């Protein structure tokens, strides 16, 4: 059983066979968060890009829990410079095997500057293939990209897509992304954290389920989806 938990914004936990991945951990300063950075105990922390609402509490949680950080080379180097001990650098198009499965970094069209102004490399997303074959695609912050059509070959079980517009895809483009990726399930995120990214997830769900064969799961904050 694989369990996905939405912590608000684009912060997710995925629990699989006793291993917990925490993606884009943003608790401090996240108006949508209902738990704190001290409430999570991940084994791995994945960071899609350098913006503060994604790298967020990665340093704190990695140091406190000893979790291994997986991110691009620049962000991993930046975190190691702050004393994070366990980290694995990837870059776009590359993947690596971990005890739970494989993580491949995918293209995102966005920025990646770190909160202190350091260079954060290129932004990315993650294609996670667990050892039992289940696949989760986490798009990160991104525009619609035609490269998403390549994911149709992957038989993605769950795609996590931003729908909030302004900084990322909005609903129109996220529906197109679903048509490109053809996942079994899509979970919308990166919306309603602030007024700038207000969006109606139920409008997204109606569009997805009327225009595609994909099921849309709208989670509440701390809501879960198991598959
Ligand atoms: Ni961003
Ligand atoms: Mn963001």
XYZ file of C-alpha atoms and ligand atoms in Angstrom:
229
model
C 0.000 0.000 0.000
C 1.216 3.439 -0.910
C -0.180 6.448 0.943
C 0.050 10.041 -0.259
C -0.553 12.845 2.246
C -1.044 16.483 1.199
C 0.394 18.933 3.744
C -0.838 22.001 1.825
C 0.766 24.022 -0.999
C 3.075 21.568 -2.848
C 4.224 19.698 0.257
C 3.513 15.960 0.177
C 4.492 12.830 2.059
C 4.471 9.461 0.337
C 4.616 6.377 2.557
C 5.537 3.128 0.866
C 6.443 -0.145 2.605
C 7.613 1.600 5.760
C 9.635 4.295 3.977
C 8.493 7.924 4.055
C 9.394 10.419 1.350
C 8.732 14.086 2.085
C 8.561 16.340 -0.972
C 9.085 20.128 -0.966
C 8.746 20.488 2.835
C 7.185 23.898 3.522
C 5.683 24.216 7.014
C 7.106 27.390 8.622
C 5.380 30.351 6.994
C 2.993 28.163 4.996
C -0.502 29.581 5.575
C -2.029 26.287 4.424
C -0.060 24.037 6.790
C -1.883 22.294 9.644
C 1.122 20.502 11.132
C 4.640 21.690 11.922
C 8.101 20.790 10.685
C 8.534 18.825 13.925
C 5.614 16.531 13.125
C 7.234 14.786 10.152
C 9.852 12.024 10.239
C 10.894 11.294 6.678
C 13.575 8.892 5.516
C 14.110 10.899 2.328
C 13.424 14.553 1.469
C 12.958 15.495 -2.182
C 13.352 19.161 -3.184
C 12.170 20.194 -6.664
C 13.758 23.664 -6.810
C 15.279 26.426 -4.742
C 12.319 28.705 -4.018
C 11.525 29.223 -0.358
C 8.107 27.608 -0.579
C 9.806 24.351 -1.710
C 13.263 24.134 -0.116
C 11.427 25.475 2.952
C 12.244 23.400 6.004
C 14.444 20.856 4.202
C 17.592 21.882 6.090
C 15.912 21.773 9.508
C 14.139 18.460 8.939
C 17.180 16.803 7.346
C 19.393 17.775 10.290
C 16.795 16.768 12.876
C 15.825 13.426 11.348
C 18.961 12.418 9.444
C 16.881 12.012 6.284
C 18.677 11.880 2.947
C 17.971 14.871 0.702
C 17.481 14.239 -3.022
C 17.625 17.333 -5.217
C 19.634 18.923 -7.985
C 23.404 19.252 -7.596
C 23.330 22.965 -6.706
C 20.677 22.642 -3.995
C 22.343 19.545 -2.538
C 25.685 21.391 -2.424
C 24.013 24.414 -0.767
C 22.410 22.199 1.895
C 25.666 20.330 2.507
C 27.326 23.715 3.044
C 24.796 24.297 5.818
C 25.689 21.007 7.475
C 23.217 18.551 5.967
C 25.136 15.275 5.947
C 23.140 12.850 3.840
C 22.257 14.035 0.359
C 22.148 12.699 -3.183
C 22.612 15.045 -6.161
C 20.664 14.461 -9.367
C 20.060 16.522 -12.445
C 17.405 16.734 -15.114
C 17.092 13.560 -17.152
C 19.123 11.569 -14.659
C 17.849 9.050 -12.169
C 19.244 6.920 -9.379
C 18.178 3.871 -7.423
C 17.371 4.095 -3.743
C 16.213 1.393 -1.310
C 12.539 2.242 -2.044
C 12.878 2.505 -5.824
C 14.080 4.895 -8.511
C 13.893 8.681 -8.683
C 14.368 10.448 -11.999
C 14.497 14.223 -12.296
C 12.223 15.665 -14.943
C 12.030 19.002 -16.730
C 10.201 21.942 -15.150
C 9.931 25.365 -16.751
C 10.315 27.732 -13.809
C 13.059 29.382 -11.686
C 15.180 27.984 -8.865
C 16.964 30.807 -7.001
C 17.600 29.929 -3.353
C 16.206 32.096 -0.500
C 19.612 33.704 0.247
C 20.179 34.572 -3.416
C 22.430 31.573 -4.112
C 22.166 29.907 -7.498
C 19.792 26.967 -7.246
C 20.453 25.289 -10.586
C 17.520 24.323 -12.768
C 14.088 23.523 -11.375
C 12.773 20.010 -11.815
C 10.112 17.499 -11.054
C 10.377 13.856 -10.026
C 9.273 10.583 -11.544
C 9.280 8.127 -8.640
C 9.092 4.411 -9.448
C 8.675 2.310 -6.341
C 10.146 -1.194 -6.157
C 6.715 -2.741 -6.773
C 6.289 -0.743 -10.002
C 3.944 1.968 -8.728
C 4.730 5.340 -10.266
C 4.180 8.865 -8.993
C 4.971 11.917 -11.096
C 5.503 15.090 -9.073
C 5.662 17.968 -11.551
C 7.047 20.615 -9.192
C 6.433 24.247 -10.063
C 6.190 24.316 -13.821
C 4.514 25.665 -16.884
C 2.836 23.220 -19.201
C 5.614 21.586 -21.206
C 5.252 19.462 -24.314
C 7.902 17.150 -22.815
C 5.139 15.900 -20.528
C 3.914 13.857 -23.522
C 6.946 11.603 -22.908
C 5.401 10.541 -19.605
C 2.463 8.882 -21.376
C 4.776 5.864 -21.938
C 5.387 5.539 -18.214
C 1.894 4.452 -17.118
C 1.910 6.910 -14.246
C -0.380 5.884 -11.392
C -0.601 9.280 -9.712
C 0.394 12.684 -11.103
C 0.700 15.640 -8.730
C 0.257 18.879 -10.684
C 0.172 22.581 -9.790
C -3.068 24.325 -10.796
C -2.783 27.718 -9.066
C -1.790 29.808 -12.110
C 0.342 32.973 -11.783
C 3.611 31.152 -10.898
C 2.804 27.788 -12.542
C 0.243 26.154 -14.794
C -3.322 27.189 -14.206
C -6.334 24.937 -14.633
C -6.525 25.176 -18.451
C -2.919 24.103 -18.898
C -3.063 21.535 -16.100
C -5.966 19.836 -17.918
C -3.766 19.757 -21.036
C -0.978 18.261 -18.913
C -3.326 15.466 -17.819
C -4.083 14.762 -21.486
C -0.339 14.588 -22.192
C 0.597 12.418 -19.190
C -2.510 10.176 -19.087
C -2.101 9.190 -15.423
C -4.656 6.959 -13.693
C -5.134 9.617 -10.998
C -4.271 13.302 -10.748
C -3.978 15.279 -7.504
C -4.032 19.102 -7.829
C -1.839 21.268 -5.594
C -0.024 24.633 -5.361
C -3.324 26.540 -5.139
C -5.147 28.669 -2.530
C -2.055 29.098 -0.343
C -2.177 32.835 -1.069
C -4.628 35.055 -2.999
C -2.244 35.149 -5.999
C -2.762 31.441 -6.635
C -6.474 31.069 -5.938
C -8.045 28.290 -7.981
C -11.062 26.003 -7.704
C -9.902 22.377 -7.518
C -13.447 21.186 -8.137
C -13.508 23.024 -11.470
C -10.253 21.207 -12.317
C -11.835 17.900 -11.257
C -14.937 18.491 -13.393
C -12.811 19.324 -16.433
C -10.428 16.373 -15.962
C -13.187 13.848 -15.466
C -15.307 15.125 -18.383
C -12.415 15.502 -20.862
C -10.116 12.572 -19.963
C -10.190 9.034 -18.504
C -8.161 10.185 -15.484
C -9.704 10.294 -12.006
C -9.076 13.528 -10.082
C -8.623 13.294 -6.309
C -9.027 16.619 -4.497
C -7.433 16.332 -1.066
C -8.018 18.427 2.034
C -4.867 19.535 3.846
C -3.629 16.438 5.731
C -5.989 14.397 3.551
C -4.688 11.105 2.194
C -4.974 8.994 -0.931
C -4.016 5.316 -0.878
C -3.359 3.141 -3.883
Ni 8.771 28.098 -7.363
Mn 6.086 27.490 -5.554
